[in-house]
CSV table of C-alpha atoms in Angstrom, one decimal:
chain,number,residue,atom,x,y,z
A,1,UNK,CA,37.0,51.0,56.5
A,2,UNK,CA,38.2,50.3,53.2
A,3,UNK,CA,38.8,53.7,51.1
A,4,UNK,CA,36.8,53.9,47.7
A,5,UNK,CA,35.4,56.4,45.0
A,6,UNK,CA,31.8,56.8,44.5
A,7,UNK,CA,30.5,58.4,41.5
A,8,UNK,CA,27.3,60.8,42.2
A,9,UNK,CA,25.1,60.7,39.3
A,10,UNK,CA,22.6,63.5,38.7
A,11,UNK,CA,19.2,62.1,38.7
A,12,UNK,CA,15.4,63.9,38.5
A,13,UNK,CA,13.6,61.3,40.3
A,14,UNK,CA,15.8,58.9,42.7
A,15,UNK,CA,13.3,56.5,43.2
A,16,UNK,CA,12.7,55.7,39.4
A,17,UNK,CA,16.4,56.0,38.9
A,18,UNK,CA,16.9,53.5,41.7
A,19,UNK,CA,14.4,51.2,40.1
A,20,UNK,CA,15.9,51.5,36.8
A,21,UNK,CA,19.7,50.5,38.6
A,22,UNK,CA,17.9,47.3,40.2
A,23,UNK,CA,18.1,45.8,36.7
A,24,UNK,CA,21.6,46.1,37.0
A,25,UNK,CA,21.8,44.2,40.4
A,26,UNK,CA,21.9,47.6,42.5
A,27,UNK,CA,19.9,47.7,45.7
A,28,UNK,CA,18.5,51.0,47.2
A,29,UNK,CA,20.5,51.1,50.8
A,30,UNK,CA,19.5,54.1,52.0
A,31,UNK,CA,17.5,57.8,51.0
A,32,UNK,CA,18.2,61.3,52.9
A,33,UNK,CA,16.3,64.4,52.5
A,34,UNK,CA,16.5,67.5,54.3
A,35,UNK,CA,13.2,67.9,55.0
A,36,UNK,CA,10.0,66.1,53.3
A,37,UNK,CA,9.6,67.2,49.8
A,38,UNK,CA,13.2,68.3,49.1
A,39,UNK,CA,15.8,66.9,46.9
A,40,UNK,CA,16.6,63.2,47.8
A,41,UNK,CA,19.8,61.6,47.8
A,42,UNK,CA,20.4,58.0,47.4
A,43,UNK,CA,23.0,55.3,47.7
A,44,UNK,CA,22.9,52.0,45.7
A,45,UNK,CA,25.0,49.2,45.9
A,46,UNK,CA,25.6,46.0,44.1
A,47,UNK,CA,28.0,44.1,46.3
A,48,UNK,CA,31.1,46.2,47.3
A,49,UNK,CA,29.8,48.7,44.3
A,50,UNK,CA,28.2,51.9,45.0
A,51,UNK,CA,26.4,55.0,43.3
A,52,UNK,CA,24.8,57.9,44.4
A,53,UNK,CA,22.1,59.1,43.0
A,54,UNK,CA,21.2,62.7,43.9
A,55,UNK,CA,18.2,65.1,42.7
A,56,UNK,CA,20.5,67.9,43.9
A,57,UNK,CA,20.9,70.6,41.3
A,58,UNK,CA,24.8,71.1,40.5
A,59,UNK,CA,26.0,67.6,42.3
A,60,UNK,CA,26.9,66.1,39.0
A,61,UNK,CA,26.8,66.9,35.6
A,62,UNK,CA,24.0,65.5,32.7
A,63,UNK,CA,25.9,62.6,30.5
A,64,UNK,CA,28.2,61.2,33.1
A,65,UNK,CA,30.0,58.4,32.1
A,66,UNK,CA,30.4,55.7,34.2
A,67,UNK,CA,32.4,52.3,33.7
A,68,UNK,CA,31.2,49.1,35.2
A,69,UNK,CA,33.5,45.9,35.2
A,70,UNK,CA,30.9,42.6,35.9
A,71,UNK,CA,31.5,38.9,35.7
A,72,UNK,CA,28.6,38.4,33.0
A,73,UNK,CA,28.0,41.5,30.5
A,74,UNK,CA,25.9,39.0,28.5
A,75,UNK,CA,23.6,38.9,31.6
A,76,UNK,CA,23.1,42.6,31.4
A,77,UNK,CA,22.8,42.7,27.7
A,78,UNK,CA,20.1,40.4,27.9
A,79,UNK,CA,18.4,42.2,30.6
A,80,UNK,CA,18.6,45.4,28.5
A,81,UNK,CA,18.3,43.8,24.9
A,82,UNK,CA,21.2,45.2,23.6
A,83,UNK,CA,24.0,43.6,21.6
A,84,UNK,CA,27.5,43.0,22.9
A,85,UNK,CA,30.7,44.7,21.2
A,86,UNK,CA,34.1,42.7,21.7
A,87,UNK,CA,36.7,45.0,22.2
A,88,UNK,CA,40.4,43.8,22.8
A,89,UNK,CA,40.2,44.8,26.3
A,90,UNK,CA,36.8,43.5,27.2
A,91,UNK,CA,33.4,42.4,25.8
A,92,UNK,CA,31.1,45.6,26.7
A,93,UNK,CA,27.7,47.3,26.2
A,94,UNK,CA,26.5,51.0,26.7
A,95,UNK,CA,23.7,51.9,28.4
A,96,UNK,CA,21.9,55.3,29.4
A,97,UNK,CA,20.0,55.5,32.6
A,98,UNK,CA,16.3,57.5,32.5
A,99,UNK,CA,18.6,60.6,32.9
A,100,UNK,CA,20.8,60.2,30.3
A,101,UNK,CA,24.0,59.4,32.3
A,102,UNK,CA,25.8,56.8,30.6
A,103,UNK,CA,26.8,53.2,31.5
A,104,UNK,CA,29.6,51.4,29.7
A,105,UNK,CA,29.4,47.9,31.2
A,106,UNK,CA,32.1,45.3,30.4
A,107,UNK,CA,33.6,41.9,31.5
A,108,UNK,CA,37.5,41.9,30.7
A,109,UNK,CA,38.9,39.9,28.1
A,110,UNK,CA,40.8,37.9,30.4
A,111,UNK,CA,37.8,37.1,32.7
A,112,UNK,CA,35.9,35.8,29.4
């Protein structure tokens, strides 16, 4: 087992959030509910990268910021219709998911 950190993001509708994250290349891995009709807890993954999307109150704060390093930030910018900003450390875009969680997505300068 590899040790890892998995950010948890609060979402109102896990299915809608998983669909939005699919635009970033994340696929739904599994979903858990204690009982039908209870809040969902979902894992989405993009290769080795993982996020937990939780409908449970108190699992995460609204407006959380996650930094995502990708090989091709230009493809992400094209998918979301946003402009890439050149920083000294990376080329980046900033996105907000449907629940207001912030994602800064970048390709490191040395990878460009």
